[in-house]
Tab-separated table of C-alpha atoms in Angstrom:
chain	number	residue	atom	x	y	z
A	1	MET	CA	224.791	-79.629	-12.116
A	2	GLN	CA	228.617	-80.757	-10.822
A	3	ASN	CA	230.855	-78.965	-10.707
A	4	SER	CA	234.811	-77.809	-9.244
A	5	ASN	CA	237.644	-76.233	-10.099
A	6	ASN	CA	240.122	-79.045	-10.820
A	7	THR	CA	241.102	-79.569	-14.486
A	8	ALA	CA	240.650	-83.029	-14.098
A	9	ASP	CA	237.011	-81.995	-13.706
A	10	ILE	CA	236.508	-80.268	-17.514
A	11	ILE	CA	233.970	-82.380	-19.227
A	12	SER	CA	234.749	-83.610	-22.781
A	13	THR	CA	231.462	-85.238	-24.091
A	14	VAL	CA	228.037	-85.858	-22.693
A	15	GLU	CA	225.752	-88.271	-24.234
A	16	PHE	CA	221.952	-89.266	-23.363
A	17	ASN	CA	221.122	-93.142	-23.395
A	18	HIS	CA	219.205	-94.407	-25.960
A	19	THR	CA	216.037	-94.209	-23.567
A	20	GLY	CA	216.929	-90.730	-21.828
A	21	GLU	CA	216.893	-92.353	-18.852
A	22	LEU	CA	220.353	-91.444	-18.196
A	23	LEU	CA	222.920	-89.578	-19.142
A	24	ALA	CA	226.402	-89.767	-19.154
A	25	THR	CA	229.583	-87.455	-19.236
A	26	GLY	CA	233.016	-88.347	-19.359
A	27	ASP	CA	235.784	-85.857	-18.321
A	28	LYS	CA	239.299	-84.990	-18.659
A	29	GLY	CA	240.925	-86.906	-15.731
A	30	GLY	CA	239.223	-89.927	-17.221
A	31	ARG	CA	235.965	-90.478	-15.313
A	32	VAL	CA	232.915	-91.486	-16.024
A	33	VAL	CA	229.729	-89.972	-14.485
A	34	ILE	CA	226.177	-91.382	-14.979
A	35	PHE	CA	222.829	-89.605	-13.496
A	36	GLN	CA	219.702	-91.633	-14.245
A	37	ARG	CA	215.945	-89.737	-14.382
A	38	GLU	CA	214.301	-89.701	-10.788
A	39	GLN	CA	210.562	-91.644	-11.493
A	40	GLU	CA	207.357	-89.496	-11.206
A	41	SER	CA	205.466	-90.235	-7.763
A	42	LYS	CA	202.665	-89.091	-6.973
A	43	ASN	CA	202.844	-86.690	-4.266
A	44	GLN	CA	205.627	-85.043	-6.285
A	45	VAL	CA	204.431	-84.919	-9.796
A	46	HIS	CA	206.516	-82.022	-10.822
A	47	ARG	CA	210.293	-83.834	-9.664
A	48	ARG	CA	210.414	-85.884	-12.585
A	49	GLY	CA	212.745	-85.061	-14.574
A	50	GLU	CA	215.321	-84.158	-12.244
A	51	TYR	CA	218.862	-85.978	-12.788
A	52	ASN	CA	221.124	-87.779	-9.996
A	53	VAL	CA	224.773	-89.210	-9.832
A	54	TYR	CA	223.531	-93.023	-10.454
A	55	SER	CA	226.924	-94.564	-10.819
A	56	THR	CA	230.293	-92.997	-11.270
A	57	PHE	CA	233.990	-95.099	-12.262
A	58	GLN	CA	237.309	-94.201	-13.822
A	59	SER	CA	237.472	-95.369	-17.222
A	60	HIS	CA	240.578	-94.689	-18.709
A	61	GLU	CA	243.617	-93.912	-16.575
A	62	PRO	CA	247.257	-91.943	-18.071
A	63	GLU	CA	249.112	-93.651	-19.631
A	64	PHE	CA	253.023	-93.594	-21.450
A	65	ASP	CA	253.986	-94.661	-24.332
A	66	TYR	CA	257.775	-95.861	-24.559
A	67	LEU	CA	257.993	-96.206	-28.145
A	68	LYS	CA	257.036	-93.192	-29.115
A	69	SER	CA	258.152	-90.914	-25.308
A	70	LEU	CA	254.618	-89.378	-25.554
A	71	GLU	CA	252.095	-89.291	-22.862
A	72	ILE	CA	248.948	-91.224	-23.276
A	73	GLU	CA	245.937	-88.568	-21.464
A	74	GLU	CA	243.470	-90.831	-19.304
A	75	LYS	CA	240.365	-87.384	-21.309
A	76	ILE	CA	237.507	-89.475	-22.451
A	77	ASN	CA	237.061	-88.106	-25.579
A	78	LYS	CA	233.098	-89.920	-27.128
A	79	ILE	CA	231.307	-91.660	-25.171
A	80	ARG	CA	228.104	-94.434	-27.365
A	81	TRP	CA	225.720	-95.946	-25.021
A	82	LEU	CA	224.341	-99.727	-26.672
A	83	PRO	CA	220.419	-99.986	-26.748
A	84	GLN	CA	219.612	-101.817	-23.862
A	85	GLN	CA	219.363	-105.517	-23.831
A	86	ASN	CA	218.112	-106.691	-20.717
A	87	ALA	CA	218.121	-104.978	-16.925
A	88	ALA	CA	221.930	-104.216	-17.284
A	89	TYR	CA	223.291	-100.849	-19.350
A	90	PHE	CA	226.835	-101.146	-21.854
A	91	LEU	CA	228.123	-98.310	-22.889
A	92	LEU	CA	231.210	-97.548	-25.404
A	93	SER	CA	234.166	-95.290	-23.897
A	94	THR	CA	237.113	-93.622	-25.638
A	95	ASN	CA	240.220	-91.881	-24.547
A	96	ASP	CA	243.480	-91.248	-27.681
A	97	LYS	CA	244.261	-94.792	-28.258
A	98	THR	CA	242.166	-97.815	-26.186
A	99	VAL	CA	238.239	-98.502	-26.472
A	100	LYS	CA	236.808	-99.897	-23.587
A	101	LEU	CA	232.740	-101.615	-23.522
A	102	TRP	CA	231.602	-100.750	-19.835
A	103	LYS	CA	228.580	-102.748	-18.479
A	104	VAL	CA	226.218	-100.502	-15.676
A	105	SER	CA	224.522	-103.349	-13.613
A	106	GLU	CA	222.620	-102.779	-10.318
A	107	ARG	CA	222.953	-105.421	-6.924
A	108	ASP	CA	220.559	-105.252	-4.759
A	109	LYS	CA	220.761	-109.361	-3.343
A	110	ARG	CA	223.699	-111.485	-2.142
A	111	PRO	CA	224.667	-115.082	-1.374
A	112	GLU	CA	224.338	-116.385	1.802
A	113	GLY	CA	225.262	-119.840	3.499
A	114	TYR	CA	227.728	-121.032	0.869
A	115	ASN	CA	228.840	-124.770	1.737
A	116	LEU	CA	232.339	-124.706	1.043
A	117	LYS	CA	233.077	-121.423	2.272
A	118	ASP	CA	232.628	-119.583	5.895
A	119	GLU	CA	230.575	-116.373	5.741
A	120	GLU	CA	233.933	-114.214	5.359
A	121	GLY	CA	234.712	-115.987	2.563
A	122	ARG	CA	237.762	-118.601	3.587
A	123	LEU	CA	237.622	-121.983	2.431
A	124	ARG	CA	236.484	-124.979	5.252
A	125	ASP	CA	237.951	-127.820	6.764
A	126	PRO	CA	235.731	-130.326	4.544
A	127	ALA	CA	236.473	-132.625	7.502
A	128	THR	CA	234.127	-130.108	9.233
A	129	ILE	CA	231.337	-130.034	7.104
A	130	THR	CA	228.955	-131.927	8.457
A	131	THR	CA	225.366	-130.417	7.329
A	132	LEU	CA	224.787	-129.396	3.324
A	133	ARG	CA	222.803	-126.204	3.959
A	134	VAL	CA	220.608	-124.319	0.914
A	135	PRO	CA	222.370	-121.084	0.133
A	136	VAL	CA	219.587	-118.007	0.614
A	137	LEU	CA	219.585	-114.488	-1.395
A	138	ARG	CA	219.475	-111.496	0.850
A	139	PRO	CA	218.917	-107.991	0.597
A	140	MET	CA	221.494	-105.574	0.564
A	141	ASP	CA	221.163	-101.799	-0.318
A	142	LEU	CA	221.505	-101.118	-3.921
A	143	MET	CA	224.882	-101.816	-5.242
A	144	VAL	CA	225.649	-100.333	-9.547
A	145	GLU	CA	228.478	-101.700	-9.986
A	146	ALA	CA	230.923	-100.814	-13.063
A	147	THR	CA	232.961	-103.522	-14.668
A	148	PRO	CA	235.379	-103.293	-18.423
A	149	ARG	CA	233.851	-106.153	-20.560
A	150	ARG	CA	235.815	-105.336	-23.419
A	151	VAL	CA	238.847	-103.423	-23.993
A	152	PHE	CA	239.457	-102.103	-27.892
A	153	ALA	CA	243.367	-101.392	-27.928
A	154	ASN	CA	246.619	-101.197	-29.817
A	155	ALA	CA	244.584	-100.213	-33.282
A	156	HIS	CA	245.581	-96.480	-33.593
A	157	THR	CA	248.394	-95.341	-34.177
A	158	TYR	CA	246.728	-91.587	-33.769
A	159	HIS	CA	244.336	-89.754	-31.277
A	160	ILE	CA	241.338	-91.736	-32.100
A	161	ASN	CA	238.392	-88.521	-32.226
A	162	SER	CA	234.993	-90.700	-32.680
A	163	ILE	CA	233.162	-93.948	-32.147
A	164	SER	CA	230.002	-94.574	-33.322
A	165	VAL	CA	228.220	-97.712	-32.710
A	166	ASN	CA	226.332	-99.924	-35.709
A	167	SER	CA	222.563	-99.611	-36.113
A	168	ASP	CA	223.102	-104.328	-36.257
A	169	TYR	CA	223.913	-103.390	-33.273
A	170	GLU	CA	227.195	-106.073	-33.268
A	171	THR	CA	229.636	-103.758	-34.748
A	172	TYR	CA	230.940	-100.617	-34.078
A	173	MET	CA	234.006	-98.148	-35.418
A	174	SER	CA	236.633	-95.494	-34.168
A	175	ALA	CA	238.031	-92.783	-36.303
A	176	ASP	CA	241.618	-91.607	-35.801
A	177	ASP	CA	243.524	-88.665	-37.481
A	178	LEU	CA	243.611	-90.239	-40.668
A	179	ARG	CA	242.269	-94.281	-40.634
A	180	ILE	CA	239.065	-95.364	-39.136
A	181	ASN	CA	238.752	-99.136	-37.888
A	182	LEU	CA	235.352	-101.200	-37.594
A	183	TRP	CA	235.404	-103.262	-34.226
A	184	ASN	CA	233.019	-106.055	-33.757
A	185	PHE	CA	232.069	-106.005	-29.843
A	186	GLU	CA	232.866	-109.740	-29.499
A	187	ILE	CA	236.498	-109.629	-30.869
A	188	THR	CA	239.030	-107.726	-29.474
A	189	ASN	CA	241.754	-108.144	-31.297
A	190	GLN	CA	241.135	-107.196	-34.252
A	191	SER	CA	239.728	-105.068	-36.374
A	192	PHE	CA	238.776	-103.526	-39.894
A	193	ASN	CA	240.331	-100.551	-41.687
A	194	ILE	CA	237.923	-99.238	-43.804
A	195	VAL	CA	239.741	-95.966	-44.482
A	196	ASP	CA	242.842	-94.814	-44.587
A	197	ILE	CA	243.816	-91.536	-45.915
A	198	LYS	CA	247.658	-91.683	-44.829
A	199	PRO	CA	249.550	-90.630	-47.996
A	200	THR	CA	252.390	-92.773	-48.585
A	201	ASN	CA	254.798	-89.471	-47.689
A	202	MET	CA	253.118	-88.032	-44.778
A	203	GLU	CA	254.986	-84.799	-46.360
A	204	GLU	CA	251.521	-84.894	-48.768
A	205	LEU	CA	249.953	-84.556	-45.660
A	206	THR	CA	246.778	-81.914	-46.285
A	207	GLU	CA	244.104	-83.010	-44.258
A	208	VAL	CA	242.431	-85.072	-41.946
A	209	ILE	CA	239.770	-86.845	-40.605
A	210	THR	CA	237.820	-85.199	-38.162
A	211	ALA	CA	234.851	-87.200	-36.822
A	212	ALA	CA	232.782	-90.131	-38.412
A	213	GLU	CA	229.332	-91.839	-37.683
A	214	PHE	CA	227.307	-94.514	-39.251
A	215	HIS	CA	224.174	-94.380	-40.814
A	216	PRO	CA	220.928	-94.789	-38.104
A	217	HIS	CA	219.533	-97.115	-39.939
A	218	HIS	CA	221.586	-98.849	-42.918
A	219	CYS	CA	224.649	-100.628	-41.047
A	220	ASN	CA	226.296	-99.799	-44.541
A	221	THR	CA	226.537	-96.856	-44.862
A	222	PHE	CA	229.196	-94.140	-42.702
A	223	VAL	CA	229.945	-90.614	-43.457
A	224	TYR	CA	233.274	-88.765	-42.017
A	225	SER	CA	234.637	-85.115	-41.796
A	226	SER	CA	237.851	-83.324	-42.960
A	227	SER	CA	240.024	-80.665	-41.317
A	228	LYS	CA	239.148	-79.266	-45.586
A	229	GLY	CA	235.319	-78.612	-44.810
A	230	THR	CA	234.663	-81.461	-47.036
A	231	ILE	CA	232.008	-84.750	-45.816
A	232	ARG	CA	232.082	-88.297	-47.068
A	233	LEU	CA	229.631	-90.567	-47.340
A	234	CYS	CA	230.934	-94.029	-47.258
A	235	ASP	CA	228.652	-97.513	-48.951
A	236	MET	CA	230.594	-101.172	-47.213
A	237	ARG	CA	229.012	-103.067	-49.461
A	238	ALA	CA	231.121	-101.222	-52.241
A	239	SER	CA	234.558	-102.570	-51.391
A	240	ALA	CA	236.247	-103.186	-47.966
A	241	LEU	CA	238.252	-100.681	-47.423
A	242	CYS	CA	236.115	-96.890	-48.615
A	243	ASP	CA	238.792	-94.878	-50.281
A	244	ARG	CA	236.723	-94.243	-53.029
A	245	HIS	CA	233.500	-92.222	-51.199
A	246	THR	CA	229.958	-93.045	-52.673
A	247	LYS	CA	229.297	-89.266	-51.924
A	248	PHE	CA	230.594	-86.266	-51.281
A	249	PHE	CA	229.426	-83.046	-49.998
A	250	GLU	CA	230.972	-79.348	-50.512
A	251	GLU	CA	229.869	-76.400	-50.519
A	252	PRO	CA	232.396	-73.862	-52.643
A	253	GLU	CA	233.431	-70.683	-51.219
A	254	ASP	CA	232.255	-67.593	-51.422
A	255	PRO	CA	235.260	-65.714	-52.632
A	256	SER	CA	234.160	-62.418	-51.501
A	257	ASN	CA	235.069	-64.115	-47.607
A	258	ARG	CA	237.970	-65.454	-48.781
A	259	SER	CA	241.094	-65.126	-45.759
A	260	PHE	CA	244.230	-66.255	-44.672
A	261	PHE	CA	241.708	-67.986	-41.867
A	262	SER	CA	239.565	-69.785	-44.158
A	263	GLU	CA	240.707	-73.146	-44.596
A	264	ILE	CA	241.037	-73.214	-40.243
A	265	ILE	CA	237.498	-71.824	-39.891
A	266	SER	CA	236.549	-74.387	-42.475
A	267	SER	CA	237.009	-77.701	-40.898
A	268	ILE	CA	234.383	-79.538	-39.662
A	269	SER	CA	234.418	-80.516	-35.586
A	270	ASP	CA	231.221	-82.167	-36.052
A	271	VAL	CA	228.934	-84.676	-38.419
A	272	LYS	CA	225.498	-85.828	-37.203
A	273	PHE	CA	223.372	-87.277	-39.189
A	274	SER	CA	219.528	-86.438	-38.546
A	275	HIS	CA	217.156	-89.614	-36.616
A	276	SER	CA	214.859	-89.712	-39.897
A	277	GLY	CA	218.438	-90.592	-41.441
A	278	ARG	CA	217.672	-88.209	-44.462
A	279	TYR	CA	220.090	-85.448	-43.022
A	280	ILE	CA	223.694	-84.752	-42.077
A	281	MET	CA	224.226	-81.937	-39.994
A	282	THR	CA	228.085	-80.638	-40.024
A	283	ARG	CA	229.731	-77.009	-37.976
A	284	ASP	CA	232.475	-75.901	-38.475
A	285	TYR	CA	233.991	-72.415	-36.686
A	286	LEU	CA	231.279	-70.199	-37.932
A	287	THR	CA	227.866	-72.632	-38.774
A	288	VAL	CA	225.625	-75.320	-38.878
A	289	LYS	CA	224.801	-76.715	-41.997
A	290	VAL	CA	222.095	-79.121	-42.858
A	291	TRP	CA	222.790	-81.119	-45.708
A	292	ASP	CA	220.529	-83.566	-47.616
A	293	LEU	CA	221.802	-86.648	-48.957
A	294	ASN	CA	220.473	-86.578	-52.327
A	295	MET	CA	222.387	-83.230	-52.445
A	296	GLU	CA	226.056	-82.835	-52.983
A	297	ASN	CA	227.082	-80.074	-54.478
A	298	ARG	CA	225.372	-77.274	-51.457
A	299	PRO	CA	223.504	-77.242	-47.648
A	300	ILE	CA	220.364	-77.199	-47.941
A	301	GLU	CA	220.398	-74.778	-44.863
A	302	THR	CA	223.185	-72.639	-43.070
A	303	TYR	CA	223.116	-70.771	-39.424
A	304	GLN	CA	225.187	-68.814	-38.747
A	305	VAL	CA	226.166	-69.010	-34.827
A	306	HIS	CA	228.493	-66.081	-34.169
A	307	ASP	CA	229.223	-64.991	-37.009
A	308	TYR	CA	229.690	-61.113	-35.085
A	309	LEU	CA	233.186	-63.325	-34.711
A	310	ARG	CA	234.180	-62.723	-37.923
A	311	SER	CA	236.391	-60.160	-37.531
A	312	LYS	CA	237.877	-61.353	-34.299
A	313	LEU	CA	239.855	-63.755	-36.263
A	314	CYS	CA	243.052	-62.320	-35.834
A	315	SER	CA	242.916	-62.676	-32.233
A	316	LEU	CA	240.849	-65.907	-31.975
A	317	TYR	CA	244.009	-67.130	-33.562
A	318	GLU	CA	246.354	-66.052	-31.248
A	319	ASN	CA	244.984	-67.671	-28.901
A	320	ASP	CA	244.020	-70.639	-30.379
A	321	CYS	CA	240.634	-70.618	-29.784
A	322	ILE	CA	239.741	-70.933	-33.350
A	323	PHE	CA	241.039	-74.701	-32.848
A	324	ASP	CA	237.892	-75.427	-30.573
A	325	LYS	CA	236.111	-77.852	-31.344
A	326	PHE	CA	232.173	-77.496	-31.334
A	327	GLU	CA	229.862	-80.209	-31.009
A	328	CYS	CA	226.089	-80.082	-32.676
A	329	VAL	CA	222.824	-81.866	-31.450
A	330	TRP	CA	219.520	-82.915	-33.041
A	331	ASN	CA	216.567	-83.255	-30.829
A	332	GLY	CA	214.585	-86.185	-31.560
A	333	SER	CA	212.338	-84.714	-34.069
A	334	ASP	CA	215.156	-83.176	-36.065
A	335	SER	CA	213.296	-80.031	-35.836
A	336	VAL	CA	215.348	-77.918	-33.678
A	337	ILE	CA	219.553	-77.501	-33.903
A	338	MET	CA	222.137	-77.132	-31.444
A	339	THR	CA	224.915	-76.056	-30.514
A	340	GLY	CA	227.469	-74.886	-28.327
A	341	SER	CA	229.461	-71.044	-28.382
A	342	TYR	CA	232.055	-68.845	-26.155
A	343	ASN	CA	230.422	-66.821	-23.213
A	344	ASN	CA	229.054	-69.684	-21.772
A	345	PHE	CA	226.345	-69.858	-24.760
A	346	PHE	CA	224.724	-71.424	-26.611
A	347	ARG	CA	222.820	-71.118	-30.217
A	348	MET	CA	219.312	-73.613	-30.658
A	349	PHE	CA	217.594	-72.987	-34.225
A	350	ASP	CA	214.019	-74.170	-35.669
A	351	ARG	CA	214.478	-75.547	-38.538
A	352	ASN	CA	210.184	-75.793	-39.365
A	353	THR	CA	209.786	-71.576	-38.037
A	354	LYS	CA	214.020	-70.308	-38.838
A	355	ARG	CA	213.770	-68.456	-35.557
A	356	ASP	CA	216.920	-68.646	-33.511
A	357	VAL	CA	218.112	-68.048	-29.539
A	358	THR	CA	220.689	-67.172	-27.928
A	359	LEU	CA	221.150	-69.094	-23.938
A	360	GLU	CA	223.424	-69.289	-21.442
A	361	ALA	CA	224.028	-71.759	-18.863
A	362	SER	CA	224.997	-70.224	-15.714
A	363	ARG	CA	225.165	-70.413	-12.045
A	364	GLU	CA	222.417	-67.437	-11.983
A	365	ASN	CA	220.448	-69.668	-14.874
A	366	SER	CA	220.572	-72.971	-12.898
A	367	LYS	CA	218.105	-72.128	-9.816
A	368	PRO	CA	215.656	-74.720	-10.139
A	369	ARG	CA	212.394	-73.019	-12.390
A	370	ALA	CA	214.622	-70.302	-13.591
A	371	ILE	CA	213.370	-69.567	-16.656
A	372	LEU	CA	216.704	-68.709	-19.636
A	373	LYS	CA	216.187	-65.277	-20.746
A	374	PRO	CA	217.531	-65.230	-24.224
A	375	ARG	CA	220.664	-62.839	-24.862
A	376	LYS	CA	221.953	-60.692	-27.642
A	377	VAL	CA	225.563	-59.531	-29.021
A	378	CYS	CA	225.640	-56.568	-30.201
A	379	VAL	CA	228.859	-55.734	-32.296
A	380	GLY	CA	229.927	-52.317	-32.248
A	381	GLY	CA	227.832	-48.715	-32.339
A	382	LYS	CA	225.225	-48.718	-28.932
A	383	ARG	CA	224.326	-51.230	-26.086
A	384	ARG	CA	221.597	-52.303	-25.259
A	385	LYS	CA	220.525	-52.612	-21.216
A	386	ASP	CA	220.634	-56.006	-21.914
A	387	GLU	CA	222.407	-56.796	-25.378
A	388	ILE	CA	226.631	-58.248	-24.478
A	389	SER	CA	229.296	-56.688	-26.226
A	390	VAL	CA	231.491	-58.339	-28.236
A	391	ASP	CA	234.323	-57.623	-26.716
A	392	SER	CA	232.967	-58.019	-23.126
A	393	LEU	CA	232.811	-62.186	-24.172
A	394	ASP	CA	234.990	-64.550	-22.370
A	395	PHE	CA	236.562	-66.570	-24.754
A	396	SER	CA	237.667	-69.183	-21.723
A	397	LYS	CA	234.195	-70.323	-21.070
A	398	LYS	CA	232.945	-72.137	-23.972
A	399	ILE	CA	230.748	-74.862	-24.566
A	400	LEU	CA	231.949	-77.941	-26.917
A	401	HIS	CA	229.530	-81.145	-25.659
A	402	THR	CA	225.836	-80.652	-25.470
A	403	ALA	CA	222.958	-83.562	-25.143
A	404	TRP	CA	219.331	-83.530	-26.853
A	405	HIS	CA	217.423	-85.612	-24.696
A	406	PRO	CA	216.226	-89.109	-27.874
A	407	SER	CA	212.328	-87.943	-27.259
A	408	GLU	CA	211.627	-85.018	-24.526
A	409	ASN	CA	213.303	-80.718	-24.494
A	410	ILE	CA	215.674	-81.607	-21.852
A	411	ILE	CA	218.950	-80.156	-22.824
A	412	ALA	CA	222.005	-80.990	-21.731
A	413	VAL	CA	225.442	-78.429	-21.678
A	414	ALA	CA	228.945	-79.408	-20.178
A	415	ALA	CA	229.979	-75.713	-20.291
A	416	THR	CA	234.070	-76.139	-18.495
A	417	ASN	CA	233.404	-78.188	-15.762
A	418	ASN	CA	229.732	-77.335	-14.501
A	419	LEU	CA	227.055	-80.394	-16.575
A	420	TYR	CA	223.987	-78.078	-16.686
A	421	ILE	CA	219.777	-79.710	-18.008
A	422	PHE	CA	217.166	-77.604	-19.052
A	423	GLN	CA	213.623	-78.455	-19.035
A	424	ASP	CA	211.156	-76.777	-21.682
A	425	LYS	CA	208.575	-75.723	-19.362
A	426	VAL	CA	205.662	-77.263	-19.876
A	427	ASN	CA	206.744	-80.859	-18.840
């Protein structure tokens, strides 16, 4: 758990790598912190699973766009790991405008015995070199170095909200409010525009792209969601510019629920393919929905995240909370889904048993081996002693970003500027 009270330390993204050995967080101050899981030792079997800081580096700096007189925040919007190919790790991180590819590697040896330089690294006078030495590698303290290998800039007019690595591991995409670009990892000075929903006349703008992701196994397929509550599945084999979607997922609105806020709360804040690639999950303001790729007219599952807020939409609109962008994640076997809520609550839904639970990420619960107790929110009427009234929820404490270990029951939950890591007590 890390914590502090500085705005720059507010966590803005959390992501496990493909093995779950590393966990990266990005924050509002443009920093990336990578945690590494401790290896199991013979004498301390239960110590396995603790994540400790492995590397911290400044990924993005604040910039200024002089043409538009706009400040460009350094805040990290997303981090995506590349599968590990060798001893080094690679990850993509992005702020509103620029994507960077970082290499994170270890050094525990250093060369000694240069011929042309002295030990301080200064060039020696060639006249004084009378013997040739064989340089040797000497052990040194372990150093973890983060170096930017590629910078993918100047391709987005609007703010980048998503990056997604393709299953071919040669390309990735970056999406902003109106366009999606396809990049090759080796080429930084050009990208292909694969989606463009910008109207010729900006007055006619009715929707924006909110999230985008590649299919986990088919490198030609991706989805993107919109502020109108729709999801489009696109196939890059069909045409170079994916303006015509292959599938269009939308649930018709229940007229009895229609209100002034209907459009705002139907905006999708996150879309995620299941690991199997058969389903997509979407998160809007009040619900999480699971869609089967073969059925476009309605989701096969709908989970109420915090239905008790339906009567509170007016005040949530006034304090801007109604525009909060919650993310959602699958567990490794696609059987449980998790998403955040207010008051540092997060929700888990078991797709098989249909059971759901509300848990709280707080200081009190973060003592080692503490067991999380389910929380209940009550609306009106009499409150039981372990329940919390909907009127006393703290809307400044929100869990927008969570991550699930790819194969084990270990979750990472970002509560403002604290990172909590919980694991199943079975481990």
